[in-house]
């Protein structure tokens, strides 16, 4: 492989034996400091949890001019090299890559993937210097190719070679995919896009995915820029299809996605799998982030601190508003109809209504606490917090419908005004309020206090009705009626007991196994929660037989009547003309 041009920081990544799940890295610093500090990030932007990537890093070795250099570890992820300044410093290490998610690194005999935050040490004092990433093709895998959004320096047609990053931030924001993947191309508003799919089955209808993703991209670009100007010169989707999985992580000119391969469209089938719409929503969500969070991002995250938590109260805006628009843009692109969109919106509403924590924590507080709550859910999460994704999406809905009812502007106008006013740069909550006021002609302080910083329920029914949409209450499944989240595997395993529900009043706890029920003098084995009415009959009060810590407990339980607490909502179009003004494709 030709030698790459000299750079302040050069990283060579090798895969000598992919089946060992290890990347081998050589880091060369052209002009190190006398006491050069290096570190590996503890988190990756877009996923707000300290993940301790250094736990996968094998011991470092350093040398200058062929002689060993002493390294001192300063903390869990930081080292200092005592070296001669100005003379190139070389460090060698390996990284264990066994996480299939989009957040870290993976390597086996079939595929490789990594984010630089998991593999590439950060050279303190030279974060803004040019970085060159060189990835060597594994000798035993001649059919492998490489894809990344980084600009190539000396890359072969198969993609392996050298790439340039203007800074460590750009390197960290450009994941790398390797393997025998399918590489597809599309054009959206004149901007080239690449769609890389790994793990697809033979039935994969790649033409349909390309066609639908193109419509998503063009709709999003024209949302932000009616003239059709994208903020990037090219864009890369990296999709990994697996047996079971779902998720995505946004980047400035690319995104890493993971999906269940059963959700991919199939050749010869006119009707795609049910999960395909969800997959398209994931594409829409992560692509929208190229504007809303990767460029226009929280002011508190204007410069990432990779060594610790970076706090912001604005995830309800950056993740929540993106969650509002992801499905709405599918509707505008003509990929789903009114009914399909309203079904997905109703699901979001029900998720929030079935979360008692919405009355405990505001969506702004939930944003700030993402580091300790959202990515670390437990049996009590639903009772203590609310998702800034789902409630944030409903805040966006309420603002949009309120603006449309007033008739002066829409939330679309506010988002574009905010984008232009900020120059596509960092913003604070004050900027959002200011853009709302300028577009609508009035302040929205009361709504922000109630909807963003308060814990009351949102005026969904009233606002939807004003736009031709009926919100109707429907009888919930037994789990919702009782205030439970369960897993059924031959018995009823209780995962979550919602606060103030019938199960909570009976004394049930997460971790209990609900074995049976006594009603009208008879006892019954309970294998499915929906069988409870079968055994209870007309009896409103029963005794639940529960196993807890190997003890058998008899818990008196009052079954809520159908149509009571725990109900779900459904949405339907009552006035087609009125609804079309909001939902029209």
XYZ file of C-alpha atoms in Angstrom:
585
model
C 0.000 0.000 0.000
C 1.456 3.429 -0.895
C 2.701 5.458 2.052
C 0.258 8.194 3.028
C 1.309 11.805 3.019
C 2.777 13.181 6.236
C 0.233 14.369 8.818
C 0.402 15.776 12.322
C -1.418 12.678 13.566
C -1.384 9.399 11.641
C -3.318 6.278 12.606
C -2.855 2.929 10.906
C -5.505 0.311 11.676
C -4.757 -3.315 10.794
C -6.871 -6.472 10.890
C -4.334 -9.309 10.859
C -6.826 -11.885 12.161
C -10.431 -10.618 12.136
C -11.690 -13.775 13.834
C -9.845 -12.687 17.017
C -12.074 -9.570 17.221
C -9.088 -7.245 17.606
C -7.993 -4.125 15.768
C -4.261 -3.397 15.867
C -3.473 0.308 15.855
C -0.260 2.238 15.246
C -0.458 5.936 16.161
C 2.313 8.248 14.985
C 2.546 11.842 16.237
C 4.902 13.891 14.066
C 5.700 16.565 16.654
C 4.723 15.476 20.178
C 4.972 17.596 23.293
C 7.624 16.810 25.910
C 4.944 15.376 28.185
C 2.455 14.265 25.585
C -1.009 13.420 26.917
C -3.288 10.972 25.138
C -6.753 9.698 25.947
C -9.593 7.579 24.636
C -13.105 9.088 24.823
C -15.490 7.761 27.463
C -18.619 8.452 25.340
C -19.656 9.007 21.748
C -21.682 12.100 20.761
C -25.316 11.238 20.093
C -25.417 8.501 22.731
C -25.525 10.132 26.136
C -23.922 7.538 28.401
C -20.380 7.124 29.710
C -19.416 3.797 28.135
C -15.760 3.526 29.195
C -14.322 2.574 25.801
C -10.840 2.239 27.349
C -11.891 -1.058 28.935
C -11.405 -2.624 25.489
C -7.940 -1.164 24.933
C -5.006 -3.512 25.428
C -1.769 -2.158 26.984
C -0.039 0.700 25.207
C 3.571 0.660 24.039
C 5.423 3.806 23.006
C 8.760 4.440 21.304
C 10.888 7.152 19.689
C 13.704 6.328 17.314
C 13.378 2.638 18.121
C 13.716 3.192 21.891
C 10.950 2.576 24.429
C 9.256 5.622 25.951
C 7.830 5.547 29.453
C 4.047 5.834 29.718
C 2.209 6.893 32.864
C -1.512 6.214 33.210
C -3.209 9.257 34.729
C -6.754 7.921 35.027
C -9.051 5.273 33.535
C -8.606 6.533 29.973
C -5.651 8.967 29.947
C -1.908 8.407 29.533
C 1.188 10.610 29.408
C 4.344 9.876 27.434
C 7.703 11.251 28.614
C 9.272 11.857 25.227
C 11.674 14.097 23.340
C 9.674 16.989 21.822
C 9.743 17.361 18.063
C 10.830 13.775 17.382
C 8.068 11.482 16.059
C 6.367 9.416 18.751
C 4.863 6.045 17.875
C 2.332 4.177 19.995
C 1.018 0.670 19.416
C -1.987 -1.017 20.960
C -4.914 -3.296 20.201
C -8.657 -2.853 20.714
C -11.110 -5.659 21.437
C -14.111 -5.143 19.108
C -17.083 -7.267 20.170
C -20.016 -4.825 20.339
C -22.380 -5.162 17.380
C -24.150 -1.858 18.151
C -23.699 1.388 16.206
C -21.907 3.019 19.147
C -18.571 1.237 19.448
C -16.608 -1.334 17.391
C -17.119 -4.801 15.923
C -14.831 -7.221 14.115
C -15.182 -10.849 13.086
C -14.506 -12.965 10.015
C -17.603 -11.583 8.233
C -17.615 -7.872 8.974
C -15.771 -4.961 10.571
C -17.099 -1.671 11.902
C -15.714 1.002 14.196
C -16.192 4.508 15.483
C -12.936 6.370 16.091
C -14.056 7.133 19.647
C -13.570 3.429 20.422
C -10.369 2.866 18.465
C -8.398 6.107 17.996
C -6.564 7.812 20.836
C -6.961 11.574 21.098
C -3.685 13.544 21.048
C -4.082 16.411 23.503
C -3.037 19.756 22.083
C -3.415 18.520 18.510
C -7.146 17.878 18.352
C -7.544 20.492 15.608
C -4.604 19.271 13.537
C -5.008 17.153 10.422
C -5.497 13.432 11.108
C -4.841 10.676 8.579
C -6.584 7.333 9.040
C -5.080 4.417 7.137
C -6.931 1.090 7.171
C -5.185 -1.991 5.807
C -7.158 -4.613 3.919
C -7.112 -8.018 5.687
C -5.071 -10.442 3.588
C -7.483 -13.337 4.053
C -10.538 -11.349 2.909
C -9.938 -10.257 -0.667
C -13.674 -9.635 -1.203
C -13.939 -7.051 1.588
C -14.548 -3.389 0.844
C -14.474 -0.277 3.032
C -16.935 2.608 3.292
C -16.714 5.866 5.249
C -17.697 9.497 4.797
C -14.093 10.657 5.271
C -12.319 12.212 2.287
C -9.945 9.704 0.627
C -6.256 10.497 0.205
C -4.914 7.277 -1.309
C -7.701 4.737 -1.296
C -8.022 1.809 -3.692
C -11.301 1.134 -5.546
C -12.235 -1.345 -2.805
C -11.989 1.489 -0.281
C -9.025 0.414 1.837
C -6.267 2.989 2.096
C -5.794 6.448 3.601
C -8.390 9.064 4.530
C -8.113 12.621 5.771
C -9.900 14.230 8.707
C -9.458 17.942 9.355
C -9.573 17.324 13.125
C -10.185 14.675 15.745
C -13.826 15.787 15.869
C -14.260 14.939 12.182
C -12.489 11.618 12.664
C -14.737 10.791 15.624
C -17.790 11.700 13.540
C -17.016 9.334 10.640
C -17.645 5.624 11.289
C -16.012 2.969 9.120
C -17.742 -0.109 7.650
C -15.864 -3.103 6.186
C -16.928 -6.387 4.638
C -18.591 -7.921 1.593
C -21.442 -5.438 1.684
C -23.883 -4.235 -0.951
C -23.032 -0.719 -2.149
C -25.849 1.341 -3.656
C -25.995 4.917 -4.886
C -28.661 7.586 -5.202
C -28.936 11.267 -5.935
C -31.050 13.605 -3.787
C -31.479 17.209 -4.976
C -28.166 16.956 -6.809
C -26.233 15.618 -3.805
C -24.704 12.126 -4.119
C -25.619 9.582 -1.430
C -24.200 6.118 -0.829
C -26.227 3.336 0.777
C -24.114 0.493 2.207
C -25.979 -2.616 3.404
C -24.296 -5.443 5.301
C -25.922 -8.742 6.206
C -28.814 -8.523 3.721
C -30.543 -11.801 2.757
C -30.879 -12.933 -0.895
C -34.503 -11.702 -0.945
C -33.439 -8.080 -0.348
C -35.136 -5.653 -2.750
C -32.388 -3.050 -2.957
C -34.112 -1.078 -5.712
C -37.115 -0.365 -3.493
C -34.944 0.724 -0.559
C -32.961 3.068 -2.796
C -36.140 4.553 -4.230
C -37.743 5.111 -0.830
C -34.615 6.470 0.855
C -34.175 8.896 -2.044
C -37.683 10.260 -1.421
C -36.896 10.642 2.284
C -33.671 12.521 1.558
C -35.238 14.854 -0.992
C -38.141 15.626 1.349
C -35.766 16.402 4.231
C -33.431 18.547 2.122
C -36.342 20.614 0.805
C -37.775 20.885 4.324
C -34.669 22.778 5.405
C -33.899 24.394 2.054
C -36.705 24.903 -0.493
C -33.917 25.510 -3.020
C -32.695 21.942 -2.440
C -29.273 22.726 -0.924
C -27.855 20.111 1.444
C -25.291 21.131 4.109
C -22.924 18.329 3.009
C -21.220 17.490 -0.292
C -22.077 13.786 -0.005
C -23.765 11.477 2.504
C -23.292 7.813 3.471
C -25.781 5.427 5.095
C -24.174 2.405 6.789
C -26.911 -0.186 7.425
C -26.172 -3.468 9.203
C -28.965 -6.056 8.910
C -28.927 -8.608 11.738
C -31.136 -11.373 13.099
C -32.508 -9.097 15.813
C -31.653 -5.464 16.413
C -32.680 -1.867 15.849
C -31.043 1.517 16.283
C -29.081 4.331 14.733
C -26.446 6.943 15.470
C -26.226 10.181 13.551
C -23.094 11.836 12.130
C -22.440 15.000 10.101
C -22.168 13.309 6.703
C -23.219 9.752 7.482
C -25.192 7.582 9.836
C -24.776 4.068 11.218
C -27.960 1.994 11.343
C -28.869 -1.488 12.519
C -32.074 -3.338 11.682
C -33.720 -6.735 11.750
C -33.097 -8.222 8.303
C -36.732 -9.373 8.257
C -37.685 -5.691 7.969
C -35.906 -5.204 4.646
C -38.121 -5.076 1.537
C -38.205 -8.318 -0.451
C -38.022 -8.830 -4.187
C -41.318 -9.822 -5.734
C -43.462 -8.765 -2.758
C -45.750 -5.819 -3.440
C -46.403 -5.285 0.259
C -43.234 -4.882 2.349
C -42.885 -6.349 5.860
C -44.655 -4.472 8.657
C -41.332 -3.408 10.143
C -40.237 -1.731 6.911
C -42.080 1.473 7.766
C -40.277 1.538 11.105
C -36.977 1.119 9.254
C -37.817 4.009 6.929
C -38.646 6.084 10.005
C -35.155 5.283 11.323
C -33.590 6.469 8.063
C -35.690 9.643 8.274
C -34.810 10.263 11.922
C -31.039 9.919 11.580
C -30.954 11.884 8.326
C -32.905 14.787 9.879
C -30.199 14.869 12.553
C -27.670 16.022 9.938
C -29.289 19.430 10.464
C -30.873 19.144 13.904
C -28.134 18.123 16.377
C -25.048 17.625 14.210
C -24.919 21.220 13.015
C -27.625 23.114 14.865
C -26.833 21.578 18.242
C -27.025 22.450 21.950
C -24.839 25.403 22.859
C -23.559 23.381 25.809
C -22.186 20.866 23.269
C -20.602 23.414 20.920
C -17.264 21.684 21.616
C -17.433 18.114 22.828
C -15.627 17.143 26.005
C -14.843 13.480 25.386
C -13.619 12.857 28.930
C -16.872 13.327 30.842
C -20.615 13.915 30.648
C -21.763 16.907 28.570
C -25.030 18.161 30.066
C -27.900 19.875 28.268
C -31.616 20.347 28.919
C -32.350 20.492 25.185
C -32.564 16.845 24.135
C -36.366 17.235 24.096
C -35.785 19.596 21.151
C -32.988 17.849 19.307
C -34.225 14.293 19.758
C -37.915 14.985 20.408
C -38.507 17.354 17.494
C -36.555 15.014 15.228
C -38.851 12.210 16.410
C -41.858 14.341 15.476
C -40.606 15.007 11.983
C -39.231 11.546 11.149
C -42.656 9.957 10.561
C -44.247 13.210 9.376
C -41.682 13.410 6.570
C -42.563 9.843 5.575
C -46.139 11.068 5.137
C -45.023 14.120 3.171
C -42.854 11.912 0.976
C -45.918 9.806 0.177
C -44.412 6.672 1.737
C -47.286 6.226 4.205
C -50.899 7.413 4.183
C -52.891 9.376 6.773
C -54.036 6.251 8.611
C -50.538 4.785 8.907
C -49.150 8.073 10.183
C -51.903 8.497 12.761
C -51.375 4.932 13.959
C -47.699 5.686 14.593
C -48.556 8.980 16.294
C -51.092 7.208 18.534
C -48.366 4.775 19.554
C -46.206 7.691 20.694
C -49.099 9.227 22.628
C -49.834 5.927 24.362
C -46.194 5.456 25.314
C -46.263 8.794 27.116
C -49.693 8.277 28.713
C -48.586 4.882 30.054
C -45.541 6.426 31.746
C -46.375 7.663 35.275
C -42.986 9.394 35.350
C -44.394 12.111 33.082
C -46.026 13.582 36.213
C -42.738 13.382 38.141
C -40.093 14.782 35.810
C -40.261 17.442 33.117
C -38.947 16.699 29.662
C -36.177 19.290 30.187
C -35.079 17.508 33.375
C -35.231 14.176 31.562
C -32.843 15.635 28.964
C -30.359 16.670 31.628
C -30.581 13.280 33.350
C -30.125 11.248 30.159
C -26.650 10.242 31.361
C -27.993 8.370 34.383
C -31.543 7.460 33.383
C -32.411 7.051 29.701
C -29.663 4.602 28.766
C -29.826 2.780 32.094
C -33.485 1.825 32.451
C -34.594 -0.323 35.353
C -37.869 -1.568 36.792
C -38.650 1.875 38.208
C -37.731 4.045 35.194
C -41.319 4.379 33.951
C -42.362 5.720 37.359
C -39.616 8.317 37.739
C -38.870 9.824 34.338
C -40.271 10.426 30.866
C -38.640 9.914 27.486
C -37.373 13.117 25.888
C -37.904 11.354 22.555
C -41.611 10.630 22.920
C -42.755 13.563 25.023
C -40.433 15.856 23.091
C -42.191 14.709 19.901
C -45.560 15.541 21.461
C -44.317 18.987 22.517
C -43.380 19.554 18.859
C -46.829 18.322 17.811
C -48.575 20.705 20.193
C -46.473 23.657 19.043
C -47.037 22.833 15.391
C -50.798 22.444 15.773
C -51.020 25.602 17.891
C -49.083 27.602 15.300
C -51.211 26.234 12.473
C -54.417 27.062 14.328
C -53.235 30.661 14.795
C -52.680 30.798 11.038
C -49.534 32.902 10.875
C -46.858 30.199 10.532
C -46.055 26.548 11.174
C -43.338 24.749 13.100
C -41.648 24.167 9.732
C -41.194 27.931 9.417
C -39.804 28.150 12.945
C -37.267 25.379 12.327
C -36.032 27.014 9.119
C -35.871 30.429 10.782
C -33.868 28.942 13.637
C -31.520 27.249 11.158
C -30.864 30.477 9.268
C -30.620 32.686 12.349
C -28.081 30.382 13.984
C -26.093 29.880 10.798
C -26.527 26.170 11.387
C -24.579 26.503 14.623
C -25.068 26.001 18.383
C -28.306 27.209 19.973
C -29.839 27.523 23.430
C -33.473 27.373 24.550
C -33.630 31.166 24.296
C -32.995 30.893 20.555
C -35.941 28.511 20.149
C -38.245 30.878 22.056
C -36.989 33.840 20.034
C -37.620 32.094 16.707
C -41.133 31.167 17.813
C -41.874 34.748 18.765
C -40.518 36.208 15.542
C -42.457 33.784 13.355
C -45.742 33.790 15.272
C -45.828 37.331 16.638
C -46.251 36.320 20.276
C -44.290 34.839 23.184
C -44.653 31.170 24.120
C -43.414 31.385 27.710
C -46.566 29.896 29.224
C -46.435 26.902 26.898
C -42.746 26.336 27.586
C -43.322 26.528 31.338
C -46.165 24.014 31.123
C -45.079 21.687 28.324
C -41.275 21.695 28.604
C -40.563 22.573 32.223
C -43.818 21.333 33.748
C -45.235 17.879 34.362
C -48.874 18.278 33.375
C -50.494 16.503 30.453
C -50.448 18.121 27.027
C -53.660 19.433 25.343
C -53.544 16.780 22.632
C -57.251 16.114 22.161
C -58.176 19.761 21.764
C -55.385 20.559 19.305
C -55.915 17.444 17.193
C -59.650 18.100 16.984
C -58.924 21.587 15.654
C -57.140 19.917 12.738
C -59.764 17.351 11.847
C -58.390 14.469 13.929
C -60.454 12.574 16.497
C -58.739 11.191 19.591
C -60.784 8.297 20.935
C -60.258 6.224 24.055
C -60.144 2.462 23.601
C -60.060 -0.346 26.147
C -56.503 -1.305 26.887
C -54.965 -4.739 27.162
C -55.015 -6.325 30.618
C -51.403 -5.356 31.338
C -52.199 -1.653 30.873
C -55.392 -1.945 32.911
C -53.474 -3.455 35.825
C -50.460 -1.142 35.461
C -47.972 -3.856 34.549
C -45.247 -4.591 32.040
C -44.634 -8.309 31.822
C -42.829 -11.052 29.964
C -44.713 -14.272 29.282
C -42.557 -17.400 29.006
C -44.811 -20.149 30.316
C -45.570 -17.964 33.299
C -46.105 -14.240 33.869
C -42.828 -12.523 34.789
C -43.391 -9.010 36.130
C -40.863 -6.515 34.760
C -42.377 -3.188 35.815
C -45.154 -2.185 38.202
C -46.530 1.234 37.293
C -47.162 3.646 40.144
C -50.745 3.987 41.392
C -52.000 1.061 39.296
C -54.070 -1.876 40.506
C -51.009 -4.143 40.644
C -49.089 -1.601 42.714
C -52.006 -1.297 45.158
C -52.045 -5.081 45.484
C -48.379 -5.048 46.494
C -46.839 -6.606 43.379
C -43.176 -5.907 42.649
C -40.858 -6.090 39.669
C -39.215 -9.492 39.693
C -42.326 -11.311 40.931
C -43.543 -14.384 39.093
C -47.322 -14.423 38.857
C -48.157 -18.105 39.100
C -51.901 -18.264 39.424
C -55.162 -16.760 40.571
C -57.908 -17.683 43.018
C -61.453 -16.633 42.137
C -64.898 -17.830 43.277
C -63.363 -20.550 45.425
C -61.211 -22.071 42.658
C -57.500 -21.796 41.882
C -56.035 -21.538 38.376
C -52.566 -21.602 36.849
C -51.903 -18.328 35.011
C -49.646 -18.602 31.936
C -50.859 -15.531 30.032
C -52.067 -12.295 31.534
C -54.891 -12.040 29.021
C -56.329 -15.269 30.521
C -57.132 -13.447 33.761
C -60.742 -12.609 32.696
C -61.197 -16.269 31.762
C -60.559 -17.381 35.320
C -61.941 -14.353 37.179
C -65.230 -14.329 35.323
C -67.490 -11.628 36.735
C -65.495 -11.427 39.968
C -63.947 -7.949 40.349
C -61.733 -9.091 43.225
C -59.343 -12.041 43.065
C -56.248 -13.300 44.864
C -53.016 -13.333 42.888
C -50.610 -16.169 43.722
C -47.116 -14.713 43.391
C -43.607 -16.149 43.897
C -41.045 -13.732 45.329
C -37.621 -14.773 46.562
C -38.812 -18.420 46.627
C -41.761 -17.480 48.848
C -45.399 -17.897 47.806
C -47.585 -14.839 48.441
C -51.348 -14.367 48.231
C -52.078 -10.781 47.142
C -55.669 -9.438 47.011
C -56.172 -7.771 43.626
C -59.034 -5.549 42.425
C -59.337 -5.827 38.625
C -60.158 -2.441 37.054
C -63.254 -2.412 34.911
C -62.830 -2.142 31.154
C -62.970 1.492 30.117
C -61.269 2.679 33.278
C -57.676 3.627 34.018
C -54.954 2.439 31.703
C -56.992 3.012 28.560
C -55.252 3.666 25.246
C -56.056 6.188 22.550
C -56.602 5.821 18.812
C -56.594 8.558 16.167
C -58.738 8.861 13.075
C -59.542 11.482 10.459
C -62.856 13.259 11.075
C -62.422 16.088 8.553
C -60.314 15.095 5.534
C -59.904 18.612 4.135
C -58.840 20.013 7.499
C -56.458 17.147 8.201
C -54.869 17.468 4.760
C -53.659 20.985 5.577
C -51.438 19.431 8.221
C -50.802 15.942 6.834
C -51.005 16.539 3.112
C -48.225 14.809 1.226
